[in-house]
Amino acid sequence: MKNLIFFDVDGTLITKCNNEFIIPQSTTDALALLQKNGNLCFINSGRAMSEMDSVVQSLDVNGYICGCGTYISYNNEILLSETIPFSLGNEIIKDLSQCGIEWMLEGTNAVYFSTRPYKTHLKDFLPENNSAFASPDSCIIVSPEDAHNLVFDKFCAGILPDSNFEYFRNKYSKSLTFIDRDGGIFEIIPYGYSKATGMKFLMDYFNIPLEHTYAAGDSTNDLTMLEFAGTSIAMGESPEKVTKYADFVTDNILDDGIYNAMKHFNLI
């Protein structure tokens, strides 16, 4: 039986050096060999599809789970696409501004940034600071006052010392899931969606059982994926809060971590 193999992007398949993304040759080789052996390979990322730049899209995979399970495609066919309804989205944007929380709204076709100056690490994702994150054409700068009826699937929040984050989190605790990415940054997705729900969708779609699923990741937003997978793989130098959920800890990304993990499990 074929296996379903899921990969996080940043820190797992690619890494960044001098603001440019690098794909180790061994990773490229592993993806090709996995598919040659009949396996299905999917990117499973917190990034929305609009944030999959040309470097990521150059990876030879069968499809994408994007936005923490809110978007799924296979062989260029969209199987699932969930966006936040306008009514909820407008309320979220209003409350983010009133609570003094910085934001980055991520959608299938565009990423929205505020015109207000960024003080948190969200500034690292601005087009002028990170040309290797998303296509400049997909990045839209909008004032909070004009941020109305925007199409986005998930978002990131930057918390400042005077942000009223507890009020915001309590208000939306039943409609949103909050993932602490450390450093005052939270990744926020619609309740009921995750990297794990994306995996379950594809397991049902291909009729592949859990024991034939593998997942590789390196950060806290990979935890649902690693906990759910039949076999979970943490990249070398992943934090302890990630490695404790892994069945296997492989080498660092630049030390052929993906290739070595796939070899370890006799997948290639």
mmCIF file with all atom_site columns, C-alpha atoms in Angstrom, residues 21-123:
data_model
loop_
_atom_site.group_PDB
_atom_site.id
_atom_site.type_symbol
_atom_site.label_atom_id
_atom_site.label_alt_id
_atom_site.label_comp_id
_atom_site.label_asym_id
_atom_site.label_entity_id
_atom_site.label_seq_id
_atom_site.pdbx_PDB_ins_code
_atom_site.Cartn_x
_atom_site.Cartn_y
_atom_site.Cartn_z
_atom_site.occupancy
_atom_site.B_iso_or_equiv
_atom_site.pdbx_formal_charge
_atom_site.auth_seq_id
_atom_site.auth_comp_id
_atom_site.auth_asym_id
_atom_site.auth_atom_id
_atom_site.pdbx_PDB_model_num
ATOM 1   C CA . PHE A 1 21  ? 15.364  30.139 0.708  1.00 0.00 ? 21  PHE A CA 1
ATOM 2   C CA . ILE A 1 22  ? 17.553  27.098 0.092  1.00 0.00 ? 22  ILE A CA 1
ATOM 3   C CA . ILE A 1 23  ? 16.399  23.575 -0.774 1.00 0.00 ? 23  ILE A CA 1
ATOM 4   C CA . PRO A 1 24  ? 19.073  20.951 -0.044 1.00 0.00 ? 24  PRO A CA 1
ATOM 5   C CA . GLN A 1 25  ? 19.721  18.688 -3.028 1.00 0.00 ? 25  GLN A CA 1
ATOM 6   C CA . SER A 1 26  ? 19.206  15.682 -0.798 1.00 0.00 ? 26  SER A CA 1
ATOM 7   C CA . THR A 1 27  ? 15.668  16.894 -0.065 1.00 0.00 ? 27  THR A CA 1
ATOM 8   C CA . THR A 1 28  ? 14.907  17.170 -3.779 1.00 0.00 ? 28  THR A CA 1
ATOM 9   C CA . ASP A 1 29  ? 16.309  13.679 -4.314 1.00 0.00 ? 29  ASP A CA 1
ATOM 10  C CA . ALA A 1 30  ? 14.230  12.258 -1.462 1.00 0.00 ? 30  ALA A CA 1
ATOM 11  C CA . LEU A 1 31  ? 10.963  13.698 -2.800 1.00 0.00 ? 31  LEU A CA 1
ATOM 12  C CA . ALA A 1 32  ? 11.647  12.245 -6.245 1.00 0.00 ? 32  ALA A CA 1
ATOM 13  C CA . LEU A 1 33  ? 12.515  8.804  -4.863 1.00 0.00 ? 33  LEU A CA 1
ATOM 14  C CA . LEU A 1 34  ? 9.484   8.738  -2.558 1.00 0.00 ? 34  LEU A CA 1
ATOM 15  C CA . GLN A 1 35  ? 7.119   9.297  -5.466 1.00 0.00 ? 35  GLN A CA 1
ATOM 16  C CA . LYS A 1 36  ? 9.014   6.893  -7.696 1.00 0.00 ? 36  LYS A CA 1
ATOM 17  C CA . ASN A 1 37  ? 8.324   4.277  -5.028 1.00 0.00 ? 37  ASN A CA 1
ATOM 18  C CA . GLY A 1 38  ? 4.587   5.001  -5.204 1.00 0.00 ? 38  GLY A CA 1
ATOM 19  C CA . ASN A 1 39  ? 4.201   7.293  -2.208 1.00 0.00 ? 39  ASN A CA 1
ATOM 20  C CA . LEU A 1 40  ? 2.148   10.501 -2.138 1.00 0.00 ? 40  LEU A CA 1
ATOM 21  C CA . CYS A 1 41  ? 3.969   13.612 -0.898 1.00 0.00 ? 41  CYS A CA 1
ATOM 22  C CA . PHE A 1 42  ? 2.153   16.692 0.364  1.00 0.00 ? 42  PHE A CA 1
ATOM 23  C CA . ILE A 1 43  ? 3.331   19.979 1.762  1.00 0.00 ? 43  ILE A CA 1
ATOM 24  C CA . ASN A 1 44  ? 1.487   20.651 5.027  1.00 0.00 ? 44  ASN A CA 1
ATOM 25  C CA . SER A 1 45  ? 2.111   24.254 5.974  1.00 0.00 ? 45  SER A CA 1
ATOM 26  C CA . GLY A 1 46  ? 0.811   27.125 8.010  1.00 0.00 ? 46  GLY A CA 1
ATOM 27  C CA . ARG A 1 47  ? 1.475   29.315 5.006  1.00 0.00 ? 47  ARG A CA 1
ATOM 28  C CA . ALA A 1 48  ? -1.505  30.239 2.891  1.00 0.00 ? 48  ALA A CA 1
ATOM 29  C CA . MET A 1 49  ? -1.292  29.405 -0.804 1.00 0.00 ? 49  MET A CA 1
ATOM 30  C CA . SER A 1 50  ? -0.471  33.037 -1.644 1.00 0.00 ? 50  SER A CA 1
ATOM 31  C CA . GLU A 1 51  ? 2.664   32.628 0.488  1.00 0.00 ? 51  GLU A CA 1
ATOM 32  C CA . MET A 1 52  ? 3.960   29.682 -1.495 1.00 0.00 ? 52  MET A CA 1
ATOM 33  C CA . ASP A 1 53  ? 6.580   31.498 -3.516 1.00 0.00 ? 53  ASP A CA 1
ATOM 34  C CA . SER A 1 54  ? 8.284   30.159 -6.632 1.00 0.00 ? 54  SER A CA 1
ATOM 35  C CA . VAL A 1 55  ? 10.962  28.398 -4.564 1.00 0.00 ? 55  VAL A CA 1
ATOM 36  C CA . VAL A 1 56  ? 8.381   26.397 -2.630 1.00 0.00 ? 56  VAL A CA 1
ATOM 37  C CA . GLN A 1 57  ? 6.343   25.680 -5.745 1.00 0.00 ? 57  GLN A CA 1
ATOM 38  C CA . SER A 1 58  ? 9.473   24.303 -7.419 1.00 0.00 ? 58  SER A CA 1
ATOM 39  C CA . LEU A 1 59  ? 9.341   21.360 -5.002 1.00 0.00 ? 59  LEU A CA 1
ATOM 40  C CA . ASP A 1 60  ? 8.142   18.160 -6.661 1.00 0.00 ? 60  ASP A CA 1
ATOM 41  C CA . VAL A 1 61  ? 5.102   17.244 -4.549 1.00 0.00 ? 61  VAL A CA 1
ATOM 42  C CA . ASN A 1 62  ? 1.646   15.868 -5.250 1.00 0.00 ? 62  ASN A CA 1
ATOM 43  C CA . GLY A 1 63  ? -0.203  18.711 -3.587 1.00 0.00 ? 63  GLY A CA 1
ATOM 44  C CA . TYR A 1 64  ? -0.615  21.169 -0.751 1.00 0.00 ? 64  TYR A CA 1
ATOM 45  C CA . ILE A 1 65  ? -2.306  21.545 2.591  1.00 0.00 ? 65  ILE A CA 1
ATOM 46  C CA . CYS A 1 66  ? -2.104  25.275 3.261  1.00 0.00 ? 66  CYS A CA 1
ATOM 47  C CA . GLY A 1 67  ? -3.225  27.643 5.983  1.00 0.00 ? 67  GLY A CA 1
ATOM 48  C CA . CYS A 1 68  ? -3.217  24.918 8.640  1.00 0.00 ? 68  CYS A CA 1
ATOM 49  C CA . GLY A 1 69  ? -5.779  22.758 6.867  1.00 0.00 ? 69  GLY A CA 1
ATOM 50  C CA . THR A 1 70  ? -7.979  25.487 5.383  1.00 0.00 ? 70  THR A CA 1
ATOM 51  C CA . TYR A 1 71  ? -6.875  24.798 1.788  1.00 0.00 ? 71  TYR A CA 1
ATOM 52  C CA . ILE A 1 72  ? -6.094  21.445 0.151  1.00 0.00 ? 72  ILE A CA 1
ATOM 53  C CA . SER A 1 73  ? -5.085  20.691 -3.433 1.00 0.00 ? 73  SER A CA 1
ATOM 54  C CA . TYR A 1 74  ? -3.996  17.579 -5.315 1.00 0.00 ? 74  TYR A CA 1
ATOM 55  C CA . ASN A 1 75  ? -2.389  17.687 -8.764 1.00 0.00 ? 75  ASN A CA 1
ATOM 56  C CA . ASN A 1 76  ? -3.477  21.328 -9.151 1.00 0.00 ? 76  ASN A CA 1
ATOM 57  C CA . GLU A 1 77  ? -7.113  20.502 -8.316 1.00 0.00 ? 77  GLU A CA 1
ATOM 58  C CA . ILE A 1 78  ? -8.568  22.326 -5.309 1.00 0.00 ? 78  ILE A CA 1
ATOM 59  C CA . LEU A 1 79  ? -10.214 19.793 -2.998 1.00 0.00 ? 79  LEU A CA 1
ATOM 60  C CA . LEU A 1 80  ? -11.042 22.145 -0.112 1.00 0.00 ? 80  LEU A CA 1
ATOM 61  C CA . SER A 1 81  ? -10.931 25.908 0.405  1.00 0.00 ? 81  SER A CA 1
ATOM 62  C CA . GLU A 1 82  ? -12.248 27.537 3.569  1.00 0.00 ? 82  GLU A CA 1
ATOM 63  C CA . THR A 1 83  ? -12.193 31.304 4.093  1.00 0.00 ? 83  THR A CA 1
ATOM 64  C CA . ILE A 1 84  ? -13.299 33.326 7.112  1.00 0.00 ? 84  ILE A CA 1
ATOM 65  C CA . PRO A 1 85  ? -16.775 34.789 6.443  1.00 0.00 ? 85  PRO A CA 1
ATOM 66  C CA . PHE A 1 86  ? -16.872 38.549 5.834  1.00 0.00 ? 86  PHE A CA 1
ATOM 67  C CA . SER A 1 87  ? -19.002 39.203 8.918  1.00 0.00 ? 87  SER A CA 1
ATOM 68  C CA . LEU A 1 88  ? -16.564 37.411 11.216 1.00 0.00 ? 88  LEU A CA 1
ATOM 69  C CA . GLY A 1 89  ? -13.509 38.744 9.397  1.00 0.00 ? 89  GLY A CA 1
ATOM 70  C CA . ASN A 1 90  ? -14.660 42.348 9.657  1.00 0.00 ? 90  ASN A CA 1
ATOM 71  C CA . GLU A 1 91  ? -15.292 41.925 13.382 1.00 0.00 ? 91  GLU A CA 1
ATOM 72  C CA . ILE A 1 92  ? -11.877 40.313 13.887 1.00 0.00 ? 92  ILE A CA 1
ATOM 73  C CA . ILE A 1 93  ? -10.054 43.134 12.090 1.00 0.00 ? 93  ILE A CA 1
ATOM 74  C CA . LYS A 1 94  ? -11.949 45.763 14.096 1.00 0.00 ? 94  LYS A CA 1
ATOM 75  C CA . ASP A 1 95  ? -11.130 44.054 17.387 1.00 0.00 ? 95  ASP A CA 1
ATOM 76  C CA . LEU A 1 96  ? -7.477  43.559 16.463 1.00 0.00 ? 96  LEU A CA 1
ATOM 77  C CA . SER A 1 97  ? -7.126  47.305 15.944 1.00 0.00 ? 97  SER A CA 1
ATOM 78  C CA . GLN A 1 98  ? -9.084  48.246 19.061 1.00 0.00 ? 98  GLN A CA 1
ATOM 79  C CA . CYS A 1 99  ? -7.019  45.811 21.143 1.00 0.00 ? 99  CYS A CA 1
ATOM 80  C CA . GLY A 1 100 ? -3.732  47.225 19.827 1.00 0.00 ? 100 GLY A CA 1
ATOM 81  C CA . ILE A 1 101 ? -2.736  43.942 18.173 1.00 0.00 ? 101 ILE A CA 1
ATOM 82  C CA . GLU A 1 102 ? -0.652  43.915 15.005 1.00 0.00 ? 102 GLU A CA 1
ATOM 83  C CA . TRP A 1 103 ? -1.893  41.646 12.214 1.00 0.00 ? 103 TRP A CA 1
ATOM 84  C CA . MET A 1 104 ? -1.049  39.862 8.995  1.00 0.00 ? 104 MET A CA 1
ATOM 85  C CA . LEU A 1 105 ? -4.062  38.383 7.198  1.00 0.00 ? 105 LEU A CA 1
ATOM 86  C CA . GLU A 1 106 ? -3.296  35.341 5.025  1.00 0.00 ? 106 GLU A CA 1
ATOM 87  C CA . GLY A 1 107 ? -5.479  34.184 2.144  1.00 0.00 ? 107 GLY A CA 1
ATOM 88  C CA . THR A 1 108 ? -5.333  31.943 -0.881 1.00 0.00 ? 108 THR A CA 1
ATOM 89  C CA . ASN A 1 109 ? -4.781  34.875 -3.258 1.00 0.00 ? 109 ASN A CA 1
ATOM 90  C CA . ALA A 1 110 ? -3.315  37.632 -1.095 1.00 0.00 ? 110 ALA A CA 1
ATOM 91  C CA . VAL A 1 111 ? -1.591  38.537 2.161  1.00 0.00 ? 111 VAL A CA 1
ATOM 92  C CA . TYR A 1 112 ? -2.749  41.759 3.817  1.00 0.00 ? 112 TYR A CA 1
ATOM 93  C CA . PHE A 1 113 ? -0.523  43.986 5.943  1.00 0.00 ? 113 PHE A CA 1
ATOM 94  C CA . SER A 1 114 ? -1.519  47.076 7.895  1.00 0.00 ? 114 SER A CA 1
ATOM 95  C CA . THR A 1 115 ? -0.299  50.577 7.048  1.00 0.00 ? 115 THR A CA 1
ATOM 96  C CA . ARG A 1 116 ? 0.489   51.088 10.741 1.00 0.00 ? 116 ARG A CA 1
ATOM 97  C CA . PRO A 1 117 ? 4.181   50.662 11.620 1.00 0.00 ? 117 PRO A CA 1
ATOM 98  C CA . TYR A 1 118 ? 5.044   47.193 12.891 1.00 0.00 ? 118 TYR A CA 1
ATOM 99  C CA . LYS A 1 119 ? 6.942   46.785 16.151 1.00 0.00 ? 119 LYS A CA 1
ATOM 100 C CA . THR A 1 120 ? 6.651   43.012 16.589 1.00 0.00 ? 120 THR A CA 1
ATOM 101 C CA . HIS A 1 121 ? 8.349   40.266 14.591 1.00 0.00 ? 121 HIS A CA 1
ATOM 102 C CA . LEU A 1 122 ? 5.527   40.472 12.048 1.00 0.00 ? 122 LEU A CA 1
ATOM 103 C CA . LYS A 1 123 ? 7.621   43.191 10.411 1.00 0.00 ? 123 LYS A CA 1
#
